[in-house]
Short mmCIF file of C-alpha atoms in Angstrom, two decimals:
data_model
loop_
_atom_site.label_atom_id
_atom_site.label_comp_id
_atom_site.label_asym_id
_atom_site.label_seq_id
_atom_site.Cartn_x
_atom_site.Cartn_y
_atom_site.Cartn_z
CA MET A 8 0.00 0.00 0.00
CA THR A 9 1.55 3.18 -1.09
CA HIS A 10 1.05 6.52 0.57
CA THR A 11 0.91 9.55 -1.67
CA THR A 12 1.75 12.93 -0.17
CA GLN A 13 0.22 16.01 -1.66
CA LEU A 14 2.82 18.69 -2.21
CA PRO A 15 1.75 22.28 -1.66
CA ASP A 16 1.22 24.29 -4.72
CA ARG A 17 4.11 26.75 -4.85
CA ARG A 18 2.23 29.04 -7.17
CA SER A 19 -0.72 29.33 -4.83
CA ALA A 20 1.62 29.86 -1.87
CA ARG A 21 3.37 32.67 -3.67
CA VAL A 22 0.03 34.20 -4.54
CA ARG A 23 -1.17 33.97 -0.94
CA LYS A 24 2.08 35.41 0.33
CA GLY A 25 1.95 38.29 -2.09
CA THR A 26 -1.67 38.94 -1.32
CA ALA A 27 -1.05 39.02 2.43
CA GLY A 28 1.79 41.51 2.16
CA ALA A 29 0.12 43.77 -0.36
CA ALA A 30 -1.79 46.90 0.70
CA PRO A 31 -5.57 46.69 0.63
CA PRO A 32 -7.20 48.13 -2.42
CA PRO A 33 -8.22 51.79 -2.08
CA ALA A 34 -11.75 52.45 -0.96
CA PRO A 35 -14.00 53.81 -3.62
CA ALA A 36 -14.47 57.57 -3.53
CA ARG A 37 -17.58 58.69 -1.73
CA THR A 38 -20.10 60.31 -3.92
CA ARG A 39 -21.76 63.45 -2.56
CA ARG A 40 -25.34 62.77 -1.80
CA ARG A 41 -27.81 65.12 -3.32
CA PRO A 42 -30.36 66.75 -1.01
CA THR A 43 -33.56 64.84 -0.82
CA SER A 44 -36.98 66.34 -1.35
CA GLN A 45 -37.53 66.49 2.40
CA GLN A 46 -34.30 68.47 2.87
CA TRP A 47 -35.28 70.89 0.12
CA ALA A 48 -38.66 71.30 1.83
CA ALA A 49 -36.96 72.04 5.16
CA TRP A 50 -34.76 74.70 3.54
CA GLY A 51 -37.84 76.11 1.85
CA PHE A 52 -39.58 76.57 5.19
CA LEU A 53 -36.45 78.09 6.76
CA ALA A 54 -35.83 80.55 3.92
CA PRO A 55 -38.62 83.06 4.76
CA VAL A 56 -37.64 83.15 8.45
CA THR A 57 -33.97 83.54 7.60
CA LEU A 58 -34.70 86.30 5.10
CA TYR A 59 -36.90 88.09 7.64
CA LEU A 60 -34.21 87.93 10.35
CA VAL A 61 -31.52 89.17 7.99
CA LEU A 62 -33.56 92.07 6.59
CA PHE A 63 -35.26 93.28 9.76
CA TYR A 64 -32.80 92.29 12.51
CA ALA A 65 -29.28 91.58 11.31
CA TYR A 66 -29.02 94.39 8.75
CA PRO A 67 -30.56 97.14 10.97
CA LEU A 68 -28.27 96.06 13.81
CA TYR A 69 -25.26 96.22 11.50
CA ARG A 70 -26.30 99.68 10.27
CA ASN A 71 -26.80 100.91 13.83
CA ILE A 72 -23.32 99.70 14.83
CA ASP A 73 -21.86 101.35 11.71
CA LEU A 74 -23.65 104.60 12.56
CA SER A 75 -22.20 104.58 16.07
CA LEU A 76 -18.62 104.14 14.76
CA ARG A 77 -18.65 106.95 12.17
CA HIS A 78 -19.21 110.69 12.08
CA TYR A 79 -22.41 110.98 10.10
CA THR A 80 -23.97 114.24 8.97
CA VAL A 81 -27.02 114.71 6.79
CA ARG A 82 -24.82 114.94 3.69
CA SER A 83 -22.64 111.95 4.56
CA PHE A 84 -25.72 109.96 5.58
CA VAL A 85 -27.03 110.36 2.03
CA GLN A 86 -23.73 109.97 0.19
CA GLY A 87 -22.29 107.30 2.50
CA ASP A 88 -18.79 108.80 2.92
CA ALA A 89 -18.77 109.29 6.69
CA PRO A 90 -15.29 109.05 8.26
CA PHE A 91 -14.56 106.29 10.76
CA THR A 92 -14.23 107.63 14.33
CA GLY A 93 -14.10 104.46 16.43
CA LEU A 94 -15.49 104.87 19.94
CA GLU A 95 -15.62 108.66 19.80
CA ASN A 96 -19.43 108.73 19.70
CA TYR A 97 -19.61 106.54 22.81
CA LEU A 98 -17.21 108.83 24.64
CA THR A 99 -19.36 111.78 23.61
CA VAL A 100 -22.42 110.08 25.05
CA PHE A 101 -20.67 109.23 28.34
CA ASP A 102 -19.45 112.82 28.74
CA ASP A 103 -22.87 114.31 28.00
CA PRO A 104 -24.59 115.75 31.12
CA THR A 105 -27.82 114.01 30.07
CA PHE A 106 -26.25 110.55 30.37
CA ALA A 107 -26.47 110.16 34.16
CA PRO A 108 -30.10 111.36 34.50
CA ALA A 109 -31.18 109.28 31.49
CA LEU A 110 -29.49 106.18 32.94
CA LEU A 111 -31.17 106.73 36.32
CA HIS A 112 -34.60 107.34 34.75
CA THR A 113 -34.24 104.25 32.56
CA ALA A 114 -33.36 102.09 35.58
CA VAL A 115 -36.16 103.49 37.76
CA PHE A 116 -38.71 103.29 34.96
CA THR A 117 -37.79 99.68 34.15
CA VAL A 118 -37.57 98.33 37.70
CA VAL A 119 -40.73 100.01 39.02
CA CYS A 120 -42.80 99.06 35.97
CA LEU A 121 -41.63 95.45 36.06
CA ALA A 122 -42.28 95.09 39.79
CA PHE A 123 -45.82 96.48 39.70
CA GLN A 124 -46.79 94.84 36.43
CA TYR A 125 -45.69 91.43 37.68
CA ALA A 126 -47.23 91.83 41.15
CA ILE A 127 -50.59 93.09 39.87
CA GLY A 128 -50.64 90.58 37.01
CA LEU A 129 -49.90 87.68 39.37
CA ALA A 130 -52.59 88.80 41.82
CA LEU A 131 -55.16 89.04 39.03
CA ALA A 132 -54.07 85.66 37.59
CA VAL A 133 -54.57 83.97 40.96
CA PHE A 134 -57.91 85.75 41.35
CA PHE A 135 -59.22 84.67 37.94
CA ASN A 136 -57.94 81.13 38.48
CA GLN A 137 -60.87 80.57 40.86
CA HIS A 138 -63.20 79.99 37.85
CA PHE A 139 -66.15 81.96 39.19
CA ARG A 140 -69.06 83.25 37.12
CA LEU A 141 -68.10 85.99 34.64
CA SER A 142 -64.41 85.11 35.15
CA ALA A 143 -63.76 84.81 31.42
CA THR A 144 -65.67 88.03 30.63
CA LEU A 145 -63.79 90.11 33.20
CA ARG A 146 -60.48 88.62 32.11
CA ALA A 147 -61.24 89.61 28.52
CA LEU A 148 -62.00 93.18 29.64
CA PHE A 149 -58.61 93.39 31.30
CA LEU A 150 -57.02 92.75 27.91
CA VAL A 151 -58.34 96.03 26.48
CA PRO A 152 -55.28 98.13 27.51
CA TRP A 153 -53.02 95.60 25.83
CA LEU A 154 -55.03 95.55 22.62
CA LEU A 155 -55.30 99.31 22.17
CA PRO A 156 -52.69 101.08 20.02
CA LEU A 157 -50.04 102.73 22.15
CA ILE A 158 -50.79 106.15 20.69
CA VAL A 159 -54.40 105.83 21.86
CA SER A 160 -53.43 104.67 25.35
CA ALA A 161 -50.78 107.37 25.78
CA SER A 162 -53.10 110.11 24.49
CA THR A 163 -55.83 108.97 26.88
CA TRP A 164 -53.49 109.09 29.85
CA ALA A 165 -52.20 112.52 28.77
CA TRP A 166 -55.80 113.78 28.73
CA MET A 167 -56.63 112.16 32.09
CA LEU A 168 -53.54 113.69 33.75
CA ASN A 169 -53.95 117.14 32.23
CA SER A 170 -53.39 119.80 34.90
CA ASP A 171 -56.45 121.90 33.97
CA SER A 172 -59.06 119.59 32.45
CA GLY A 173 -57.95 116.11 33.47
CA VAL A 174 -60.33 113.78 35.27
CA VAL A 175 -57.66 112.82 37.81
CA ASN A 176 -57.28 116.38 39.10
CA ALA A 177 -61.06 116.79 38.98
CA ALA A 178 -61.38 113.76 41.27
CA LEU A 179 -58.72 115.17 43.57
CA ARG A 180 -60.64 118.45 43.86
CA VAL A 181 -63.74 116.53 44.91
CA VAL A 182 -61.94 114.98 47.89
CA GLY A 183 -60.26 118.27 48.81
CA VAL A 184 -56.76 117.60 47.43
CA ASP A 185 -54.90 120.28 45.50
CA PRO A 186 -54.39 119.58 41.78
CA VAL A 187 -51.09 118.07 40.68
CA ASN A 188 -49.12 119.09 37.61
CA TRP A 189 -48.65 115.52 36.50
CA LEU A 190 -47.08 116.19 33.09
CA THR A 191 -45.50 119.62 33.55
CA SER A 192 -43.78 119.20 36.92
CA PRO A 193 -40.26 117.71 37.05
CA SER A 194 -41.24 115.95 40.27
CA TRP A 195 -44.24 114.12 38.77
CA SER A 196 -43.52 113.60 35.06
CA LEU A 197 -41.62 110.31 35.51
CA THR A 198 -44.32 109.02 37.88
CA SER A 199 -46.98 109.82 35.30
CA VAL A 200 -45.38 107.82 32.51
CA ILE A 201 -44.69 104.95 34.93
CA LEU A 202 -48.39 104.79 35.87
CA ALA A 203 -49.41 104.71 32.22
CA ASN A 204 -46.90 101.99 31.34
CA ILE A 205 -47.94 99.83 34.31
CA TRP A 206 -51.56 100.02 33.19
CA ILE A 207 -50.59 98.96 29.66
CA GLY A 208 -48.30 96.10 30.75
CA VAL A 209 -50.50 94.40 33.38
CA PRO A 210 -52.65 92.47 30.84
CA PHE A 211 -49.60 90.78 29.33
CA ASN A 212 -48.49 89.53 32.75
CA LEU A 213 -52.05 88.44 33.51
CA VAL A 214 -52.34 86.33 30.35
CA VAL A 215 -48.95 84.61 30.64
CA LEU A 216 -49.14 83.94 34.37
CA HIS A 217 -52.75 82.73 34.14
CA SER A 218 -51.71 80.23 31.48
CA GLY A 219 -48.92 79.06 33.80
CA LEU A 220 -51.40 78.52 36.61
CA GLN A 221 -53.43 76.21 34.39
CA SER A 222 -50.52 73.75 34.27
CA ILE A 223 -50.36 73.33 38.08
CA PRO A 224 -52.31 70.18 39.11
CA ALA A 225 -55.32 70.85 41.31
CA SER A 226 -54.47 67.74 43.35
CA LEU A 227 -51.53 69.61 44.91
CA TYR A 228 -53.86 72.25 46.33
CA GLU A 229 -56.29 69.60 47.55
CA ALA A 230 -53.52 67.73 49.34
CA ALA A 231 -52.23 70.95 50.90
CA ALA A 232 -55.74 71.87 52.07
CA LEU A 233 -56.13 68.45 53.69
CA ASP A 234 -52.84 69.03 55.52
CA GLY A 235 -54.25 72.27 56.95
CA ALA A 236 -52.41 74.81 54.73
CA ASN A 237 -54.16 78.16 54.41
CA ALA A 238 -54.46 80.23 51.23
CA TRP A 239 -51.18 82.11 51.77
CA GLN A 240 -49.25 78.92 52.51
CA ARG A 241 -50.66 77.25 49.39
CA PHE A 242 -49.61 80.23 47.31
CA TRP A 243 -46.11 80.50 48.79
CA ARG A 244 -45.38 76.75 48.88
CA ILE A 245 -47.08 75.61 45.66
CA THR A 246 -48.09 78.40 43.30
CA PHE A 247 -45.05 80.66 43.45
CA PRO A 248 -42.35 77.93 43.19
CA LEU A 249 -44.08 76.14 40.30
CA LEU A 250 -44.53 79.44 38.46
CA ARG A 251 -40.81 80.27 38.47
CA PRO A 252 -40.11 79.21 34.85
CA VAL A 253 -43.13 81.17 33.59
CA SER A 254 -42.27 84.11 35.83
CA ALA A 255 -38.71 84.19 34.50
CA ILE A 256 -39.74 84.41 30.86
CA THR A 257 -42.46 86.95 31.75
CA LEU A 258 -39.98 89.21 33.51
CA LEU A 259 -37.43 88.85 30.70
CA LEU A 260 -39.91 89.79 27.97
CA GLY A 261 -41.23 92.62 30.14
CA LEU A 262 -37.69 93.87 30.68
CA VAL A 263 -36.90 93.94 26.96
CA TYR A 264 -40.19 95.70 26.23
CA THR A 265 -39.82 98.26 29.02
CA LEU A 266 -36.25 99.16 28.11
CA LYS A 267 -37.34 100.27 24.65
CA VAL A 268 -40.56 102.08 25.62
CA PHE A 269 -40.67 105.28 23.59
CA ASP A 270 -44.22 105.98 22.42
CA ILE A 271 -45.78 106.47 25.86
CA ILE A 272 -43.08 108.79 27.18
CA TRP A 273 -42.79 110.83 24.00
CA ILE A 274 -46.54 111.37 23.60
CA MET A 275 -47.12 112.26 27.26
CA THR A 276 -44.05 114.33 28.21
CA LYS A 277 -41.53 114.22 25.31
CA GLY A 278 -38.92 113.39 27.95
CA GLY A 279 -39.46 116.64 29.84
CA PRO A 280 -39.81 118.95 31.45
CA VAL A 281 -36.08 119.66 31.75
CA ASP A 282 -35.26 116.01 30.90
CA SER A 283 -37.05 114.85 34.06
CA SER A 284 -38.57 111.86 32.24
CA THR A 285 -35.86 111.27 29.63
CA THR A 286 -34.79 107.66 29.17
CA PHE A 287 -32.28 106.12 26.79
CA ALA A 288 -35.04 105.42 24.27
CA THR A 289 -36.26 109.04 24.11
CA TRP A 290 -32.73 110.43 24.32
CA SER A 291 -31.64 108.33 21.35
CA TYR A 292 -34.54 109.72 19.32
CA GLN A 293 -33.79 113.29 20.39
CA LEU A 294 -30.15 112.98 19.35
CA GLY A 295 -30.91 111.44 15.98
CA PHE A 296 -34.11 113.17 14.93
CA GLY A 297 -35.12 115.81 17.48
CA ASN A 298 -32.64 118.53 16.58
CA ALA A 299 -32.05 120.75 13.57
CA LEU A 300 -28.55 119.25 13.27
CA PRO A 301 -29.06 115.55 14.01
CA ALA A 302 -26.32 113.63 15.77
CA PHE A 303 -26.75 110.24 14.15
CA GLY A 304 -23.61 108.72 15.67
CA PRO A 305 -24.33 109.49 19.35
CA GLY A 306 -27.99 108.59 18.86
CA ALA A 307 -27.01 105.18 17.47
CA ALA A 308 -24.55 104.73 20.34
CA VAL A 309 -27.31 105.26 22.91
CA GLY A 310 -29.49 102.76 21.06
CA ASN A 311 -26.67 100.22 21.13
CA LEU A 312 -26.40 100.62 24.90
CA LEU A 313 -30.03 99.50 25.15
CA VAL A 314 -29.28 96.51 22.90
CA VAL A 315 -26.32 95.52 25.09
CA ALA A 316 -28.42 95.83 28.26
CA ALA A 317 -31.14 93.59 26.82
CA LEU A 318 -28.50 91.11 25.60
CA VAL A 319 -26.85 90.93 29.04
CA PHE A 320 -30.12 90.18 30.80
CA GLY A 321 -30.96 87.60 28.13
CA LEU A 322 -27.65 85.81 28.72
CA ILE A 323 -28.26 85.88 32.47
CA TYR A 324 -31.65 84.28 31.90
CA LEU A 325 -30.13 81.52 29.75
CA LYS A 326 -27.45 80.82 32.36
CA VAL A 327 -30.03 80.56 35.15
CA GLN A 328 -32.15 78.24 33.02
CA ARG A 329 -29.17 75.96 32.36
CA LYS A 330 -28.39 75.76 36.08
CA GLN A 331 -31.99 74.85 36.84
CA HIS A 332 -32.02 72.11 34.19
CA ALA A 333 -28.66 70.80 35.40
CA SER A 334 -29.87 70.58 38.99
#
């Protein structure tokens, strides 16, 4: 019996050896995928929003920054050959004697309006959350100041606070109080515009805070009542803590709105008398358009200060929100 041994094929061994040592074949080049119909549809929906933001937000902001960094006159504003001055307009604004009073009035106007608008709006939201008869009707009536054009609201308040023929002074005379020069006295002009702005801003706080109250489960109040908590304890332990996210966005939007309030102040007092009710918003308008020789650069610089203030508070809000989500 013979045994046959099968010799390895040298050719196949050489082929295997060469194949093992050789580099792998290059991967085929990736072909760029064309956008699908869904992607084109997404870009189509984003295009109007993007165009709107660019035309009405990005470009005006760019132009305002450019105005604040150049020395514009009426001629150069038309021809577009204003020289670059850097931060000179900002230094002019800081050195102006109106800067300190305008900054103080802006801070007082914003803080007082926000505090009273939020407090009154929250009280009314809690009141209307009881769902009594005519609750919806009365709540709708409270929206009237918010729905009216600002020029109508400001003109109405200017007529009501008129020193000679206003209904407020007429009511004061009935109760034996001397009339007050609400709009023409430096001591009362800022108070007058604050009262008008509070009246206009309360409905917004009422609507937003009332919607936030609707998301709080009624079972929490029932459990607290069974534990013996009174109305104040239920508000302080349940309502107020659970309304913090809604309150934060309400105060932020109110802050941005109040910082740029112009119509009410300009119609009622025009920032006077003697700049007693001048804020950054009215001062910016006076510098740019209220004089025979407009100062476009300083006016734009004052407007940019308002933008920076709103941006800072917006960033603070985002940071607080991130901390709350992280915890």
